[in-house]
Coordinates of C-alpha atoms and ligand atoms in Angstrom, one line a residue:
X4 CA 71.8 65.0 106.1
X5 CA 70.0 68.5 105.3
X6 CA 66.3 69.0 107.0
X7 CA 64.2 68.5 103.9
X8 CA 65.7 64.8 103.5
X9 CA 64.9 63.8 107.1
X10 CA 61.5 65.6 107.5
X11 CA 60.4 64.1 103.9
X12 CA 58.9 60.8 104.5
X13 CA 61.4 57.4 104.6
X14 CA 59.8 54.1 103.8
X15 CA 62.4 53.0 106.8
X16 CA 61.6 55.3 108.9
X17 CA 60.4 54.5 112.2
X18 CA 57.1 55.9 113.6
X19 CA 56.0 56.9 117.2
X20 CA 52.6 56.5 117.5
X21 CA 50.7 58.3 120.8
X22 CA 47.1 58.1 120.0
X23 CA 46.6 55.9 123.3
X24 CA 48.5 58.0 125.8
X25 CA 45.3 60.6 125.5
X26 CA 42.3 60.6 127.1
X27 CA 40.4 60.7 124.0
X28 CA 41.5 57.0 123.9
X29 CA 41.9 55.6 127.2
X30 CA 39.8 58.0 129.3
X31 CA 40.1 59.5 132.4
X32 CA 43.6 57.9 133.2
X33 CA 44.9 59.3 129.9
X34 CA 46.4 63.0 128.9
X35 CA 44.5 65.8 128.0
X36 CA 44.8 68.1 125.2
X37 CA 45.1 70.8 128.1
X38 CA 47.9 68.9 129.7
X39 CA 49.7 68.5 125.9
X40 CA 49.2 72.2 125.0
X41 CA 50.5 73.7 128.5
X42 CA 53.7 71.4 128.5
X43 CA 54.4 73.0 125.1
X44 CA 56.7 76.1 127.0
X45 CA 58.2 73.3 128.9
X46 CA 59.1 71.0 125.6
X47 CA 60.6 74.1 123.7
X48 CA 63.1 75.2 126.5
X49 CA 63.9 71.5 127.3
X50 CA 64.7 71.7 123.3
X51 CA 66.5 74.6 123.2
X52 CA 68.5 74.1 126.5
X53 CA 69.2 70.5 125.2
X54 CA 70.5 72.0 122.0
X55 CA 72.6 74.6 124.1
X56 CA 74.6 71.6 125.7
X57 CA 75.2 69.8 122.5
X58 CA 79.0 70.6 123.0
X59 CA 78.9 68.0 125.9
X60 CA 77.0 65.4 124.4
X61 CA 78.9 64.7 122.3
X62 CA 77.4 61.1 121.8
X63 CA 74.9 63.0 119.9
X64 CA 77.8 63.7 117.1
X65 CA 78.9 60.0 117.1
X66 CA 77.3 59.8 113.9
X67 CA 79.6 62.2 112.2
X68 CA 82.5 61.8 114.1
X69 CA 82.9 58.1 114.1
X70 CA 82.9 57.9 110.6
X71 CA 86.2 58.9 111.0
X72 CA 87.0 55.7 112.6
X73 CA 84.6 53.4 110.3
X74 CA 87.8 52.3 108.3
X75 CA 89.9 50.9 111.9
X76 CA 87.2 49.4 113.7
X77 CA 86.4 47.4 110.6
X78 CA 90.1 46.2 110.0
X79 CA 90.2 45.3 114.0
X80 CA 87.1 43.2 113.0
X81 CA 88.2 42.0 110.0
X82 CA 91.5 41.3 111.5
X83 CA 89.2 39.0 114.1
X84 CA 86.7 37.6 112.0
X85 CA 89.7 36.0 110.0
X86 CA 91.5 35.2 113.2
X87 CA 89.5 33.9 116.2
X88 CA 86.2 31.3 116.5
X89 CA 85.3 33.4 120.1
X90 CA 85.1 37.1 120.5
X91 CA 84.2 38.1 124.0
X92 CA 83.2 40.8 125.4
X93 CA 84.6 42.1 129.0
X94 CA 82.4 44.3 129.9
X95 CA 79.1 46.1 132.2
X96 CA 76.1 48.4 132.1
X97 CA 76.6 50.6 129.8
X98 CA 79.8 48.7 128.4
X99 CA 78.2 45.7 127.4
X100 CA 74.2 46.6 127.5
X101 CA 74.4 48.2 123.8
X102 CA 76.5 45.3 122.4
X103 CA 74.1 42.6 123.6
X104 CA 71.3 44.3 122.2
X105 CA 72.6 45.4 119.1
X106 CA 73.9 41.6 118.3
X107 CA 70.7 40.1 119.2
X108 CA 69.1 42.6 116.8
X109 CA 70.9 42.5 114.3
X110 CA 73.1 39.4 113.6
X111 CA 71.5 36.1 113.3
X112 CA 69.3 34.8 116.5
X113 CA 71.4 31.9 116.6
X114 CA 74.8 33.2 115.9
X115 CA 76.3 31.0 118.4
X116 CA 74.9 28.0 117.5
X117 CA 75.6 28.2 113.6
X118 CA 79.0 28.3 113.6
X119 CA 82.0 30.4 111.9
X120 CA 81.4 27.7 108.4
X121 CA 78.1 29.7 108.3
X122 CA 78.3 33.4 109.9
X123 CA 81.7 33.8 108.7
X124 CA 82.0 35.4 112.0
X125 CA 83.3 34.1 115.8
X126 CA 81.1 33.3 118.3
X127 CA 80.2 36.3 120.7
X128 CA 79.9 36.6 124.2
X129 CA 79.2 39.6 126.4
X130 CA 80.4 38.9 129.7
X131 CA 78.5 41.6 131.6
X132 CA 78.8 39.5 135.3
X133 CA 81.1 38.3 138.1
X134 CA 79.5 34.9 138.6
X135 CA 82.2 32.7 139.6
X136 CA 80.2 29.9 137.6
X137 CA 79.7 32.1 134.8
X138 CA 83.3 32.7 134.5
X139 CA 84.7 29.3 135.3
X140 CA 81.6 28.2 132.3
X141 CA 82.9 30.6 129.9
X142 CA 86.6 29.0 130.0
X143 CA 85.1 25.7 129.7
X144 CA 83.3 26.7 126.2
X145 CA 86.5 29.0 124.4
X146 CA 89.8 28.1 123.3
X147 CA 91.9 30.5 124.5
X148 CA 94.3 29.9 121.3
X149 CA 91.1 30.9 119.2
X150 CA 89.9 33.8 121.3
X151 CA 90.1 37.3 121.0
X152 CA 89.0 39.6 124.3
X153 CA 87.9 43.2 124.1
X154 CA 87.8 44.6 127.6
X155 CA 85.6 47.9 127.7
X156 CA 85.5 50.3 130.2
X157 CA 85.8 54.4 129.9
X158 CA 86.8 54.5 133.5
X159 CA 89.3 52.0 133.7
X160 CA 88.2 51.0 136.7
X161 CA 85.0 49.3 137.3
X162 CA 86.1 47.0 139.7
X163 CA 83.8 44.0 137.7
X164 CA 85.4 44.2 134.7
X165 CA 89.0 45.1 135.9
X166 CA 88.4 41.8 138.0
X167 CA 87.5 39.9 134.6
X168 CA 90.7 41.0 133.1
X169 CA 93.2 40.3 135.7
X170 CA 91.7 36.9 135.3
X171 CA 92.2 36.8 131.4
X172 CA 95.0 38.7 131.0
X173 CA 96.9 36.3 133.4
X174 CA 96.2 33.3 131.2
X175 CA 96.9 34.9 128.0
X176 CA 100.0 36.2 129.5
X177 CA 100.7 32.1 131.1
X178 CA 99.6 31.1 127.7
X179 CA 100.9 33.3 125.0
X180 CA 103.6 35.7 126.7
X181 CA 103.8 39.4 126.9
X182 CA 104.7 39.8 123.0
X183 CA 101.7 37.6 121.5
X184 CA 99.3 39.0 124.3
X185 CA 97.8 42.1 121.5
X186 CA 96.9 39.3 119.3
X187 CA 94.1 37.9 122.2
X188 CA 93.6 41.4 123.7
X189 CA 91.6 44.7 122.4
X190 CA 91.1 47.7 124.8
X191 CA 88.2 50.2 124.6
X192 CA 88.8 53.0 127.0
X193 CA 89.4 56.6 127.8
X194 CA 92.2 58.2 125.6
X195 CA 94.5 59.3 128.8
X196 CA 92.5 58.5 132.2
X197 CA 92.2 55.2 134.2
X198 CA 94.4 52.3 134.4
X199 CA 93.7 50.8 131.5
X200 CA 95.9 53.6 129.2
X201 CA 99.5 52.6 130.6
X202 CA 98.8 48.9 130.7
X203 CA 97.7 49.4 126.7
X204 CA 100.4 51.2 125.8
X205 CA 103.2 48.8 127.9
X206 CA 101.9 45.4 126.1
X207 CA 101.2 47.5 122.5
X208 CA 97.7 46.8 122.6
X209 CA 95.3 47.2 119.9
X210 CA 93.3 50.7 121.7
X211 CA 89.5 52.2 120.9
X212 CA 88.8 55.1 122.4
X213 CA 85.4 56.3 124.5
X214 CA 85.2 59.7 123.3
X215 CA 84.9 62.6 125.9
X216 CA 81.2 63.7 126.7
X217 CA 80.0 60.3 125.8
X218 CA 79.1 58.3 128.7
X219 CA 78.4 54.7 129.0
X220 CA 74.9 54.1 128.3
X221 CA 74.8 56.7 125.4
X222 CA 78.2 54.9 123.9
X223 CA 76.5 52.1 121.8
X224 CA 77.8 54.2 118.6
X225 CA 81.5 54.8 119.3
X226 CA 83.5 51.7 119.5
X227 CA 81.6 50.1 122.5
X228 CA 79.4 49.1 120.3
X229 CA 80.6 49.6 116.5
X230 CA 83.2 46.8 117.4
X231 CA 81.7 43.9 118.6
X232 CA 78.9 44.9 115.9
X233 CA 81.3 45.1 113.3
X234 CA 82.6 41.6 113.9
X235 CA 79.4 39.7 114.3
X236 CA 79.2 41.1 110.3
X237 CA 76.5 44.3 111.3
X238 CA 76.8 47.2 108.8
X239 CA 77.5 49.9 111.2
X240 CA 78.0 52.7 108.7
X241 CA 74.2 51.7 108.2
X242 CA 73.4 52.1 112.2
X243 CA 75.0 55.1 112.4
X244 CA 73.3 56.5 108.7
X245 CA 69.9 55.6 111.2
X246 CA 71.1 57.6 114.3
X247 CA 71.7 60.8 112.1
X248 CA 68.2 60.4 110.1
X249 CA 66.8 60.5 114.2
X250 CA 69.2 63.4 115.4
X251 CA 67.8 65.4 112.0
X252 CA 64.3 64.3 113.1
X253 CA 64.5 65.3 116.6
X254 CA 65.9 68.8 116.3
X255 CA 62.7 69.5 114.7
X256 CA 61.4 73.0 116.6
X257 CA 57.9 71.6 115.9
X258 CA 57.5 69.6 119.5
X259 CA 54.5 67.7 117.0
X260 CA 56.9 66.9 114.5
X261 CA 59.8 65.8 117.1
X262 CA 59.6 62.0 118.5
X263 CA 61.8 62.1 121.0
X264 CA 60.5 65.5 122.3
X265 CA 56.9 64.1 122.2
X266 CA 58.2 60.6 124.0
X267 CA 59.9 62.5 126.5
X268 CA 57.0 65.1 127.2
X269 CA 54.5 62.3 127.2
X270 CA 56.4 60.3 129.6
X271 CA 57.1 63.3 131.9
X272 CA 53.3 64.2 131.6
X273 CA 52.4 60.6 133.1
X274 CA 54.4 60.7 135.7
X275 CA 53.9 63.7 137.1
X276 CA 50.1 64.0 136.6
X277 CA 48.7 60.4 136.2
X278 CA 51.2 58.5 139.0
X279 CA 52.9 57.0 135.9
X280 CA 55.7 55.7 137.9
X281 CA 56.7 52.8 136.1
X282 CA 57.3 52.5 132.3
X283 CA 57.0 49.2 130.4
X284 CA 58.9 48.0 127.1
X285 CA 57.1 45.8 125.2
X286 CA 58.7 44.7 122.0
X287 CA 56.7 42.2 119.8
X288 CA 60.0 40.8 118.4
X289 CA 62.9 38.5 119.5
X290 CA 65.2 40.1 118.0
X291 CA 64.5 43.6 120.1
X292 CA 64.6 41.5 123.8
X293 CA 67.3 42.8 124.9
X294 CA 66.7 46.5 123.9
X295 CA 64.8 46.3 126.7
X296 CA 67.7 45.9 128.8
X297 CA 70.0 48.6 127.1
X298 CA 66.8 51.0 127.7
X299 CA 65.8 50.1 131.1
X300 CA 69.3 51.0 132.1
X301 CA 69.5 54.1 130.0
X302 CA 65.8 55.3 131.1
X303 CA 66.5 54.2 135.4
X304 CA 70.2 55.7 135.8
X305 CA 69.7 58.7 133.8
X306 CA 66.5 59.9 135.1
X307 CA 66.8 57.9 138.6
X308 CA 67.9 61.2 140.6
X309 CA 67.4 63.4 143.5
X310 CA 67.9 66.8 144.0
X311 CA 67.1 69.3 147.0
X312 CA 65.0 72.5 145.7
X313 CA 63.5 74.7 148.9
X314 CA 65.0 72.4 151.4
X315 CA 62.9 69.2 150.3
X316 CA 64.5 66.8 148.7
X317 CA 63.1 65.6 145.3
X318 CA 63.0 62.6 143.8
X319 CA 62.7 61.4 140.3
X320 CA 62.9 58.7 137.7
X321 CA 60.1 56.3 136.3
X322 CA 61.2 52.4 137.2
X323 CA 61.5 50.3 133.7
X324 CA 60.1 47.2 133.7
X325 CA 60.8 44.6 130.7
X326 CA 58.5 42.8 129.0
X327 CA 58.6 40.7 125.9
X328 CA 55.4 40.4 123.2
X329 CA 53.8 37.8 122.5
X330 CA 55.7 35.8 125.7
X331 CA 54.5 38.0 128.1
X332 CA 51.4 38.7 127.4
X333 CA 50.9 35.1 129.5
X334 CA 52.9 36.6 132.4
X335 CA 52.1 40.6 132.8
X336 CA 49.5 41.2 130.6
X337 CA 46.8 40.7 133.3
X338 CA 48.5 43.1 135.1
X339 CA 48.7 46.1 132.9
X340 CA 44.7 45.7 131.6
X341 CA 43.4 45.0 135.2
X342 CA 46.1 46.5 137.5
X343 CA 46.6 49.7 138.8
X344 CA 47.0 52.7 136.2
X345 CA 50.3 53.4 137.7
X346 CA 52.4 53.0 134.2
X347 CA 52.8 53.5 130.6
X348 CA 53.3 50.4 127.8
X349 CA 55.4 50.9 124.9
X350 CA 54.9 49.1 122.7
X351 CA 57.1 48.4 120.1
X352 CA 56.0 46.9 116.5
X353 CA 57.7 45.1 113.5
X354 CA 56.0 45.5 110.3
X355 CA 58.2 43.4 108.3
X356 CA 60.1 40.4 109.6
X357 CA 63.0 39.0 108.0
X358 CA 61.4 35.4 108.0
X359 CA 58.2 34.3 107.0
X360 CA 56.8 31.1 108.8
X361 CA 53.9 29.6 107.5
X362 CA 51.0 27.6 109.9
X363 CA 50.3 24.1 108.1
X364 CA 47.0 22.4 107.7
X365 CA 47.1 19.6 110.0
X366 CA 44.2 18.8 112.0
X367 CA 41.3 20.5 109.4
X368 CA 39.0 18.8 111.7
X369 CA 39.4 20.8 114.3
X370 CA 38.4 24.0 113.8
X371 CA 39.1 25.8 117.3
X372 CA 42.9 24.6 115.8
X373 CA 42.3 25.2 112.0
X374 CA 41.9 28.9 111.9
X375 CA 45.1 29.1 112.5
X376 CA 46.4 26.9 109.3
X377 CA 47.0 28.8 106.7
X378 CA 48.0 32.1 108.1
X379 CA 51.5 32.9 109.1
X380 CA 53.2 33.4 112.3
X381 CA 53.8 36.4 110.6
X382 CA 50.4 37.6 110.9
X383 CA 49.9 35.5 114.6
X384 CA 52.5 37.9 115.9
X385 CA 51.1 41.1 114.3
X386 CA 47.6 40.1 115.4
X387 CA 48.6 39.4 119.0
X388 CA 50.1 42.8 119.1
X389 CA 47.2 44.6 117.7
X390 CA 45.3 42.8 120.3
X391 CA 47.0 43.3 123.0
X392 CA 47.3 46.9 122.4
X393 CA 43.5 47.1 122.1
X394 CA 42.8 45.3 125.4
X395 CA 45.1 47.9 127.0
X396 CA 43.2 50.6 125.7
X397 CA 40.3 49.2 126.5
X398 CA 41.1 49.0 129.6
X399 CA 42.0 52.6 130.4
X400 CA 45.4 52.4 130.4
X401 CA 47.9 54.4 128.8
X402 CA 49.8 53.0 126.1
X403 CA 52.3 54.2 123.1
X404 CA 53.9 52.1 119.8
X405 CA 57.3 52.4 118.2
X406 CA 56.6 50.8 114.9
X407 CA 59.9 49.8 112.7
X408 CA 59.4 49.0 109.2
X409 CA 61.6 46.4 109.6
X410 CA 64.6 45.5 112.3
X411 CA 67.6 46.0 110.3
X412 CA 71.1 48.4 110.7
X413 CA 69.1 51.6 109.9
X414 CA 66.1 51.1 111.9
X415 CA 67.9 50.3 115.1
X416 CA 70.3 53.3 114.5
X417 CA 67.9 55.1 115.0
X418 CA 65.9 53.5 117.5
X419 CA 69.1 54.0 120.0
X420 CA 69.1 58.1 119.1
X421 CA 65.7 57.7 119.5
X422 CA 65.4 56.2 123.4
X423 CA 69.1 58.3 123.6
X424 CA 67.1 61.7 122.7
X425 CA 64.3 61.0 124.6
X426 CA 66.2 60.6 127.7
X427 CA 68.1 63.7 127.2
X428 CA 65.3 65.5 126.7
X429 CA 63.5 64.1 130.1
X430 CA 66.2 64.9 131.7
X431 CA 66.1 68.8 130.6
X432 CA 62.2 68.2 131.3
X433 CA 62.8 67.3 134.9
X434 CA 65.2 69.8 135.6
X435 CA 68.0 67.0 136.6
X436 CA 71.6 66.1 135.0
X437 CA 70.6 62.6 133.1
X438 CA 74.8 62.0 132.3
X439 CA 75.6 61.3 136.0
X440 CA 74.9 58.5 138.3
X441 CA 76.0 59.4 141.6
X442 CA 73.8 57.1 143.5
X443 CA 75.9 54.0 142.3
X444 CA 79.3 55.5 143.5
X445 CA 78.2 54.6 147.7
X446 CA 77.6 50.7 146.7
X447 CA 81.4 51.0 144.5
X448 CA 82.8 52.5 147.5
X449 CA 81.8 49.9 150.4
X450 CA 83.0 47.2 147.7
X451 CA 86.5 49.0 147.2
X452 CA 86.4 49.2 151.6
X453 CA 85.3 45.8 152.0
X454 CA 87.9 44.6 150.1
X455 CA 90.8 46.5 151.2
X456 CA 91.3 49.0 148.4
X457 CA 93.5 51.4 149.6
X458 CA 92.2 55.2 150.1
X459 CA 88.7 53.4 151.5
X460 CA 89.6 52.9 155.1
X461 CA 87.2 55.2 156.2
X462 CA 84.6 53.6 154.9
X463 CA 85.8 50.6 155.9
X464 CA 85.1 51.7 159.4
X465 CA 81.6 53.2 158.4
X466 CA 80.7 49.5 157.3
X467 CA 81.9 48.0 160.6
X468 CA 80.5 50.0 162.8
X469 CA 76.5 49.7 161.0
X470 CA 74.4 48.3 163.3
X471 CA 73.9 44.8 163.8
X472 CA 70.9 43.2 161.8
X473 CA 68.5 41.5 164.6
X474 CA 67.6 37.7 164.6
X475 CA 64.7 38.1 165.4
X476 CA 63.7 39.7 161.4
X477 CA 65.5 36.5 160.1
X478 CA 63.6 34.0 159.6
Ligands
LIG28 O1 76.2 54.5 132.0 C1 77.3 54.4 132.6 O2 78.1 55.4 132.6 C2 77.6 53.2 133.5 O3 76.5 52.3 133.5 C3 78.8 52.6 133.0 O4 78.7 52.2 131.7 C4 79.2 51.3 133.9 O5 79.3 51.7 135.2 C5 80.5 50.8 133.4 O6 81.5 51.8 133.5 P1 82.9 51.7 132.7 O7 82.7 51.7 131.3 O8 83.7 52.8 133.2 O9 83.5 50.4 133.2

């Protein structure tokens, strides 16, 4: 896609708009044009430096370089659509976060519940937990003759998900035999590391790769995600047409022309001169619920860091909180017009929905009821968010909108560069590496002690020898 195409305006493009994170809208609590215009050194070299480790992020490419792959991934899917009423996903974080979202985006809010006659798909699940109940429910709802799994994992060793499919894997293997077991079982993994590899290549398995330099919550366009998209029916040479109209976007040099830049240098500006320590997602749509979820994770373990500079140790990251319009504006709107101006809303808007739901007359008597007859839930839901985003303002609190034309393939591809871009870009902003998350290895450690893995004896003693918790603090 050449530069005059994506800076040329798009009837589906998406739009960032950040009249209300300035002070010229919310007041005091809000940024400056001071503030904006001296952050502009910071926002070039975060661009530039960003740009300079494009070899390594290579989920920035996925774009082009899954298109190479577009043809497989949609005969595995075919290939399952034709064959199975369940497709499950085995999978967590940023295995399974993308997929959720992307489904509930994109494929029919009911998928489940209308059945393969209608879809012409299976029935997906993303089975992103170790709940023994979850599990055990799971098996009670699938027919294992009708299933196909797709365990995910780049490492290969996530202990969550290699626990999930010991357990599968041993009743397909009880069930089917080691011959039939690549007809129920689809891998998505490294291309030579973790344990996954040999036990793909022994059984013949059906075998996506993660590409190198893509790591797990920026994977939602390699076959993470492309798969299970592909086989609830998603056009994902659509999504990934979306994610290259955002990469052109956000290369722009002109940090005013440049969402993600902008996003990110906004965000960074709130929290580190207006205590904007906690960042809230607000999408007025259904559809976009559990975007919240793929972000929050993508925004907390990428930017959630600490780093030692002058002998003080640092510490960074904004916390996510998720929040669903109109639903929660009767649960944690209160909070963000009267509480404390420690955060930033997003919001994020639909312009078109893909339904049109009209209020009946009814009770014409009534008129604290009837103003709503005749109008649509179309225009309720619009309304509520133009409200909402008005009270906030009111209210001296900094706020943002992402507004979609409409939520289809190519608005959420880019959506996903967008939030992927932005992060990035933070990340350079902040001075800290946004691809690693060494604060969750000490919690996978003491599991692997605590349950005997070998190599983790020393930790094993570490966890014995903690100090005792007192009785008297438990109540
Ligand atoms: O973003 C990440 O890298 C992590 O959240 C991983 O996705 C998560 O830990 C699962 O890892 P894996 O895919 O190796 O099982």
């Amino acid at each position: 896609m050449n530069r005059n195409k994506c800076v040329g305006s798009s009837e589906d493009r998406i739009r960032v708009d950040y009249n209300n994170m300035l002070s010229s809208a919310v007041g005091e609590h809000g940024i400056t044009p001071e503030e904006l215009e001296s952050m502009r050194p910071r926002l070039e070299a975060a661009l530039r430096s960003a740009n300079a480790k494009r070899d390594a992020m290579r989920w920035r490419d996925l774009y082009k370089t899954e298109r190479e792959n577009i043809f497989r991934i949609l005969g595995a899917a075919e290939f399952i659509r034709y064959r199975a009423e369940n497709f499950v996903v085995l999978g967590i974080g940023g295995s399974a976060l993308g997929p959720i979202a992307v489904q509930q985006a994109l494929a029919h809010l009911r998928h489940n519940d209308l059945g393969k006659a209608v879809t012409g798909s299976p029935r997906i699940f993303v089975e992103d937990n170790i709940d023994p109940e979850r599990m055990a429910a799971l098996l009670d709802v699938i027919d294992l003759d009708k299933t196909v799994f797709n365990v995910i994992t780049k490492s290969g060793s996530t202990s969550e998900t290699m626990a999930q499919f010991l357990i599968i894997t041993r009743l397909l293997l009880d069930r089917f035999g080691e011959k039939d077991l690549r007809e129920h079982l689809i891998v998505t993994t490294d291309k030579e590391k973790g344990n996954l590899v040999g036990i793909a290549k022994k059984y013949e398995l059906h075998t996506f790769v993660v590409p190198d330099g893509v790591g797990g919550r920026f994977s939602e366009l390699c076959p993470v995600g492309l798969l299970p998209a592909a086989v609830a029916g998603i056009d994902i040479s659509a999504m990934l047409d979306g994610a290259e109209l955002m990469d052109c976007l956000c290369s722009n040099e002109q940090v005013e022309s440049n969402p993600a830049l902008m996003l990110a240098g906004l965000e960074v500006l709130a929290m580190e001169n207006h205590g904007a320590n906690i960042g809230v997602l607000m999408p007025y749509a259904d559809s976009l619920k559990y975007f919240s979820d793929w972000y929050a994770q993508l925004w907390a373990e990428s930017l959630g860091k600490k780093k030692l500079e002058n002998g003080k140790m640092l510490h960074f990251g904004q916390t996510p909180v998720k929040a669903l319009g109109v639903t929660d504006q009767h649960s944690q709107v209160q909070l963000y017009t009267d509480g404390p101006f420690d955060k930033t809303i997003t919001f994020i808007g639909v312009e078109r929905f893909r339904k049109t739901v009209e209020i009946p007359h009814v009770f014409d008597d009534i008129p604290a009821v009837a103003f709503l007859s005749s109008h649509t839930l179309n225009e309720l839901i619009t309304a509520e968010r133009i409200a909402t985003e008005h009270a906030v303002t009111v209210s001296g609190h900094m706020n943002k909108t992402i507004l979609l034309p409409e939520v289809n393939e190519f608005t959420i591809g880019q959506l996903l560069m967008l939030f992927e871009l932005q992060t990035a870009f933070a990340g350079e902003l902040l001075g800290i590496d946004a691809f690693d998350q060494p604060g969750v290895e000490e919690g996978k450690n003491a599991t692997y002690a605590l349950l005997g893995k070998p190599g983790y004896e020393e930790k094993l003693r570490e966890l014995e020898s903690r100090s005792a918790k007192s009785d008297g603090f438990i109540i």
